mmCIF file of C-alpha atoms in Angstrom:
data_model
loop_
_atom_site.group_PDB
_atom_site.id
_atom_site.type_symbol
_atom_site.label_atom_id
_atom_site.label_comp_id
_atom_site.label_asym_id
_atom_site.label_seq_id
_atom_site.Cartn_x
_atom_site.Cartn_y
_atom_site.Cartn_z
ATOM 1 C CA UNK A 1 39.725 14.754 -1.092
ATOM 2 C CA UNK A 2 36.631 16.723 -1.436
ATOM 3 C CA UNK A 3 34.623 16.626 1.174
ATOM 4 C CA UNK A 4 31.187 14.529 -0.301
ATOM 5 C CA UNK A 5 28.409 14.667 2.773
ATOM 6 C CA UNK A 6 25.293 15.489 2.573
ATOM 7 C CA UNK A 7 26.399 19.641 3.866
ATOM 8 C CA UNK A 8 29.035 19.335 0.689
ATOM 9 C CA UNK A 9 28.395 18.605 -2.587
ATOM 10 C CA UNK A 10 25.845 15.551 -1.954
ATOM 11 C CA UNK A 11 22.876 17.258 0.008
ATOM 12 C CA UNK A 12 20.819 14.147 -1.172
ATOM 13 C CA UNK A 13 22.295 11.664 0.407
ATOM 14 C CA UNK A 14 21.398 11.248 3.573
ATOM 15 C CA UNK A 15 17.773 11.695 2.341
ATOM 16 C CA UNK A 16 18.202 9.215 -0.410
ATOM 17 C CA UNK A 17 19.552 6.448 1.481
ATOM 18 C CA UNK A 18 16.358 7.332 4.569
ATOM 19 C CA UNK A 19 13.996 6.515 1.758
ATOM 20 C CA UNK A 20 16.253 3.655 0.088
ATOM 21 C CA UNK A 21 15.408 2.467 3.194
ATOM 22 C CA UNK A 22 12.075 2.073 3.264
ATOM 23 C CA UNK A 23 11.916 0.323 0.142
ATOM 24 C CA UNK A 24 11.928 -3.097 1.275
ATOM 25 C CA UNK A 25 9.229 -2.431 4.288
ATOM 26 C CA UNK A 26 6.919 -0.833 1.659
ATOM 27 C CA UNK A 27 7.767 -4.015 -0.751
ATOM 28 C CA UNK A 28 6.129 -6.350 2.025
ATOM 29 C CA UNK A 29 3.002 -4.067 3.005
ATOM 30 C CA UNK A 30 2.367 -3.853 -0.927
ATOM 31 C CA UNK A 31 2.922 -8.121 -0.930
ATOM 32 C CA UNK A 32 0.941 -8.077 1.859
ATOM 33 C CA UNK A 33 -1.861 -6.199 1.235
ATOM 34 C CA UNK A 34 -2.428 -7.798 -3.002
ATOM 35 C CA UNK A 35 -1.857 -11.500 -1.160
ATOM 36 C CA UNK A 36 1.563 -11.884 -2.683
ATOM 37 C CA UNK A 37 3.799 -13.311 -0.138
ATOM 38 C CA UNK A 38 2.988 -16.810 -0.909
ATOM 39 C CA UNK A 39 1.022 -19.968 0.847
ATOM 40 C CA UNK A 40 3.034 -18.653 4.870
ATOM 41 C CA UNK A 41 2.947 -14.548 4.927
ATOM 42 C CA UNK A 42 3.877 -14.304 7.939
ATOM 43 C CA UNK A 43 6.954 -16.550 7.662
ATOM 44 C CA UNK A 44 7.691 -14.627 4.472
ATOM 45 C CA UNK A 45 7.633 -11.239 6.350
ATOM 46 C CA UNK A 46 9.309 -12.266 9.618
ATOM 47 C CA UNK A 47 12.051 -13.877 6.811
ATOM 48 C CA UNK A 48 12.508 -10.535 4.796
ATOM 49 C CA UNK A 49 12.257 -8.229 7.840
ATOM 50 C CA UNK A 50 14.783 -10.562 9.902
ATOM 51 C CA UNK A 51 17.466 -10.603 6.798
ATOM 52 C CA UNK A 52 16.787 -6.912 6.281
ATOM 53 C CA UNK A 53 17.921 -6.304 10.188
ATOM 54 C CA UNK A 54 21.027 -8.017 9.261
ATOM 55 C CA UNK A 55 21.559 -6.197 5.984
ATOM 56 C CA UNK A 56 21.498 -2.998 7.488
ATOM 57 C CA UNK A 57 23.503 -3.847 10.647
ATOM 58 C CA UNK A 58 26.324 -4.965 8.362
ATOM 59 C CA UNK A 59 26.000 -2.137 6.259
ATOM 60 C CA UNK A 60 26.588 -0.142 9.383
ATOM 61 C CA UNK A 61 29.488 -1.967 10.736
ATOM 62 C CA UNK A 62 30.908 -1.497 7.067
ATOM 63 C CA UNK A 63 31.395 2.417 7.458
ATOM 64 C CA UNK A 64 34.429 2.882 9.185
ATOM 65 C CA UNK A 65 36.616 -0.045 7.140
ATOM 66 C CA UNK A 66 35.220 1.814 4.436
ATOM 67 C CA UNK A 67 36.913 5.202 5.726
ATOM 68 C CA UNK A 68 40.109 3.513 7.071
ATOM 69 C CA UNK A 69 40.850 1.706 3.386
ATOM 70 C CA UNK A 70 39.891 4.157 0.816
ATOM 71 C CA UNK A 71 39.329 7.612 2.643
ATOM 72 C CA UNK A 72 36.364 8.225 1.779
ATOM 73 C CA UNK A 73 34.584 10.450 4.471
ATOM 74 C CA UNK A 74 31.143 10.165 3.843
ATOM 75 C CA UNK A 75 30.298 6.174 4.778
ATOM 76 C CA UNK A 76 30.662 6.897 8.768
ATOM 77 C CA UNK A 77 28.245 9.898 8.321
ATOM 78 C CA UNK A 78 25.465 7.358 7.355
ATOM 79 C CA UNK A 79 26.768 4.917 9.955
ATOM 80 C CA UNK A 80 24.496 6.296 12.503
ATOM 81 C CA UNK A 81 21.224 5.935 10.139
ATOM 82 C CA UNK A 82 21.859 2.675 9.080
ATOM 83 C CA UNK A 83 22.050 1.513 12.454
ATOM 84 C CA UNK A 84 19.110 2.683 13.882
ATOM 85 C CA UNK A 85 17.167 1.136 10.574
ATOM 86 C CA UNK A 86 18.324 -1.779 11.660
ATOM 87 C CA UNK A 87 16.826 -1.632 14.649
ATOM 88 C CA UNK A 88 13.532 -0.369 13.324
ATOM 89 C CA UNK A 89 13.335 -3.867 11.023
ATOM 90 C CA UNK A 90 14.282 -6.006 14.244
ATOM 91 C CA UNK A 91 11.545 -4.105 16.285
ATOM 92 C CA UNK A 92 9.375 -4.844 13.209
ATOM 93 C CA UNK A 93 10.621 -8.257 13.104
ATOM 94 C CA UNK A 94 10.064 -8.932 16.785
ATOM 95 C CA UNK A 95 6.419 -7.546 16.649
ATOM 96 C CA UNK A 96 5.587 -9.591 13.557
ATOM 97 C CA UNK A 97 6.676 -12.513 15.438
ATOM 98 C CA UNK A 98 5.004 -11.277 18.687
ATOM 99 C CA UNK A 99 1.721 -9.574 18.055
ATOM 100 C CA UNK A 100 1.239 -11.447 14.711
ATOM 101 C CA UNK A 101 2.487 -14.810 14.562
ATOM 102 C CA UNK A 102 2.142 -15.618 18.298
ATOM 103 C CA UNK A 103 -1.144 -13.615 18.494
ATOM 104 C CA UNK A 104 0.552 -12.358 21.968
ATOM 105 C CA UNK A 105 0.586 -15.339 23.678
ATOM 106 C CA UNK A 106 3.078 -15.028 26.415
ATOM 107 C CA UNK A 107 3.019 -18.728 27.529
ATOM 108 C CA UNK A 108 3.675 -19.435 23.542
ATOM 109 C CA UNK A 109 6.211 -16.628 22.928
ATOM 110 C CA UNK A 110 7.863 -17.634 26.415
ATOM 111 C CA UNK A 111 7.839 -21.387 25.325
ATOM 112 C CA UNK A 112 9.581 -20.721 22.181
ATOM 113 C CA UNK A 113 12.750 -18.664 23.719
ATOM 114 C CA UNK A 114 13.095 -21.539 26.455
ATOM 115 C CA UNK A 115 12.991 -24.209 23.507
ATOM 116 C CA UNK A 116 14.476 -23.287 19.826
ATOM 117 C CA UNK A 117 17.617 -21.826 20.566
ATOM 118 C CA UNK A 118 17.154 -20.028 17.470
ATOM 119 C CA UNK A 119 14.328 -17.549 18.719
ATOM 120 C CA UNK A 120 16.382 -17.369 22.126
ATOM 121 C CA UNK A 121 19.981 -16.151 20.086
ATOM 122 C CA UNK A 122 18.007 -13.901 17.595
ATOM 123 C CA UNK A 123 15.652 -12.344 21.123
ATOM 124 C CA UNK A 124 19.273 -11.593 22.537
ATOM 125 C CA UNK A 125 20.607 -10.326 19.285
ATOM 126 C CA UNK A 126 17.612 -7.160 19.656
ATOM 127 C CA UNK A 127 18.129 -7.159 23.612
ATOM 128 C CA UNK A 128 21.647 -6.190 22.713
ATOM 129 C CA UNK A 129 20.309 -3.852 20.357
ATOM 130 C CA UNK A 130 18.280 -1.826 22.389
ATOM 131 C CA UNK A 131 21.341 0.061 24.362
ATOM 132 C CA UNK A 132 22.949 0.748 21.263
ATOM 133 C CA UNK A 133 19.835 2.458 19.984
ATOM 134 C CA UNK A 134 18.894 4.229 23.219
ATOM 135 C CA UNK A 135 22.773 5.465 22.610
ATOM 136 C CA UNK A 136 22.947 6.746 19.387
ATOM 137 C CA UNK A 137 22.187 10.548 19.938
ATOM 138 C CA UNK A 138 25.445 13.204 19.896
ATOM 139 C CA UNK A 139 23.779 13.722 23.632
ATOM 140 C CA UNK A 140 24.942 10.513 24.614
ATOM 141 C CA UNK A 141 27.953 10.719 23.346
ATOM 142 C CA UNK A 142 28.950 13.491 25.740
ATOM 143 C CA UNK A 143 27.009 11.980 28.670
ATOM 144 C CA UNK A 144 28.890 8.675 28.403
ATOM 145 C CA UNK A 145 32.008 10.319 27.417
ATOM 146 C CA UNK A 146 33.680 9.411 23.826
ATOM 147 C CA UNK A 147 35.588 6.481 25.198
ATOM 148 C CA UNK A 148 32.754 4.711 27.117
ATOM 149 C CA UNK A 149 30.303 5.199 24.435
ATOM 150 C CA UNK A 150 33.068 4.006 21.744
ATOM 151 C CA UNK A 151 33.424 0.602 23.800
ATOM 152 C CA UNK A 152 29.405 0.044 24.261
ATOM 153 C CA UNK A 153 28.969 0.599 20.700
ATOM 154 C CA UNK A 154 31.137 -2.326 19.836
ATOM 155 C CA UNK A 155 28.257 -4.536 21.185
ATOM 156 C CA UNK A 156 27.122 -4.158 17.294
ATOM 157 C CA UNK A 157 29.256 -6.468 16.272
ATOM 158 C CA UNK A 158 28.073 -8.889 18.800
ATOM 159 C CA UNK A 159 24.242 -8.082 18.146
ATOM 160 C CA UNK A 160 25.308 -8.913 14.254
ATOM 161 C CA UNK A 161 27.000 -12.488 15.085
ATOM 162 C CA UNK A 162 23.862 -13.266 16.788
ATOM 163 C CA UNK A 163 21.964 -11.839 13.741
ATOM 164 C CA UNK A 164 24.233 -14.908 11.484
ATOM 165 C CA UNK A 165 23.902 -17.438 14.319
ATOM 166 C CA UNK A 166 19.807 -16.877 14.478
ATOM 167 C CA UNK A 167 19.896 -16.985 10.466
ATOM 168 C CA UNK A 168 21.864 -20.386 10.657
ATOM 169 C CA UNK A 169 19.461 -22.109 12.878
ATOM 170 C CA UNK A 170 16.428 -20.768 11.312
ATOM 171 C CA UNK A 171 17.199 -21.813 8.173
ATOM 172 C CA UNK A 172 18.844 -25.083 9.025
ATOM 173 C CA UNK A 173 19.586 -26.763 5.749
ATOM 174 C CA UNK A 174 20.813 -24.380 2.904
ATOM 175 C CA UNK A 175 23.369 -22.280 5.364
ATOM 176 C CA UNK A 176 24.959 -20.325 2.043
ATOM 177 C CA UNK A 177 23.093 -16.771 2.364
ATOM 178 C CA UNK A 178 23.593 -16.687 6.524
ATOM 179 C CA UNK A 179 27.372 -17.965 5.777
ATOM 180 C CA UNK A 180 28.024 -15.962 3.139
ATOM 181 C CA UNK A 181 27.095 -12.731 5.895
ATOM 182 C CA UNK A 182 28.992 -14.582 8.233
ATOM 183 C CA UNK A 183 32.166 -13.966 6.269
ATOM 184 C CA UNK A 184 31.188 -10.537 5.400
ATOM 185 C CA UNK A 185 30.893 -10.219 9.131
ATOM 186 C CA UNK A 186 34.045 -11.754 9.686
ATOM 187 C CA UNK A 187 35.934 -9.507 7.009
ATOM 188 C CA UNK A 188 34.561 -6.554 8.861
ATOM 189 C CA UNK A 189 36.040 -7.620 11.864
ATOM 190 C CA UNK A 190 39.677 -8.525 10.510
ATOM 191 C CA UNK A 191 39.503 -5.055 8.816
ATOM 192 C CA UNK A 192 38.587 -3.405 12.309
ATOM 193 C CA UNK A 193 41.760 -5.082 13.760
ATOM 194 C CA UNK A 194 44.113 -3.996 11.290
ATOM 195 C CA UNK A 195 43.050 -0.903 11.146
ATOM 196 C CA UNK A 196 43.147 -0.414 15.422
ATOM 197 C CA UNK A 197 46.289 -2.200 15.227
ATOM 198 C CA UNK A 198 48.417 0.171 12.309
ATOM 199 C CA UNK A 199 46.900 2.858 14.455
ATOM 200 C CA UNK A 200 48.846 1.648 17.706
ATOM 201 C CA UNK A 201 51.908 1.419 15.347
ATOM 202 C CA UNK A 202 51.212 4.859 14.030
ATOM 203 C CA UNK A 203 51.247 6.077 17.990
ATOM 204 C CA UNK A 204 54.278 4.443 18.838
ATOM 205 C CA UNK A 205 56.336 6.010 16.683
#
């Protein structure tokens, strides 16, 4: 197979999917600034900001399944990127919330996390975050050694089931867009195990 990153015969790649990525921020600064996110704009940012964390963590978690069932090579090559955009919307998200919505109010913000479970699960979801992005540099990679930093990295899965278990209980009543992630999640994850368990088989014989 020809080899399709963004040093082969797709140069604009990487760059088109760093600016694809900015899209959706610049969509709510534009809302925001002509008055168009409706009668709550903060609730309407901290929504599309939080759901754009998710999209781009599952996006990430989608690159190697990708690779394993239909070769192509260049998905894990964007794996990195896609990552660390979704941290930068949960940072955003998590600032909105903090500096915005709570005005930085740390008995309010504090009073929150201790009662809606949802803030608390989607406040752990970016706690678990943050060593995954602190992480993501080829530097680490050597410093923790391959296997180490392999097993760490697999905290991105749990960061994303806390990203579907915060959607749930923030939404509350119509569950199918945080279910239908949930599933995506979930097919991610089966994929994963097949593919670590045909490469066991592969090893054993």
């Amino acid at each position: 197979m020809a080899d399709t990153t963004p040093h082969g015969p797709w140069p604009w790649l990487k760059p088109a999917v760093f600016a694809g990525s900015l899209v959706p921020l610049a969509a709510i600064l534009g809302e925001a600034l002509l008055g168009r996110l409706g009668a709550n704009p903060i609730a309407e940012a901290l929504n599309r900001l939080g759901l754009m964390t998710l999209v781009f963590l599952v996006a990430a978690l989608a690159c190697t399944p990708l690779k394993a069932l239909f070769g192509w090579t260049w998905p894990p090559r964007l794996r990195r990127m896609l990552g660390l955009f979704g941290f930068f919307y949960a940072s955003l998200h998590l600032a909105t919330y903090m500096g915005i919505d709570q005005a930085l109010d740390a008995r309010a913000i504090l009073a929150d996390i201790t009662k809606r479970k949802f803030i608390f699960v989607g406040l752990a979801a970016f706690l678990t975050l943050i060593p995954l992005a602190a992480t993501s540099t080829a530097a680490s990679v050597r410093r923790l050694g391959f296997v180490r930093w392999k097993r760490l990295h697999r905290l991105a899965y749990a960061a994303a089931a806390l990203g579907v278990v915060h959607f749930i209980w923030r939404v509350k009543k119509d569950l199918r867009e945080p279910v239908a992630y949930g599933l995506v999640l979930a097919a991610l994850l089966l994929a994963r195990l097949a593919v670590h368990l045909r490469s066991r088989g592969t090893k054993r014989t």
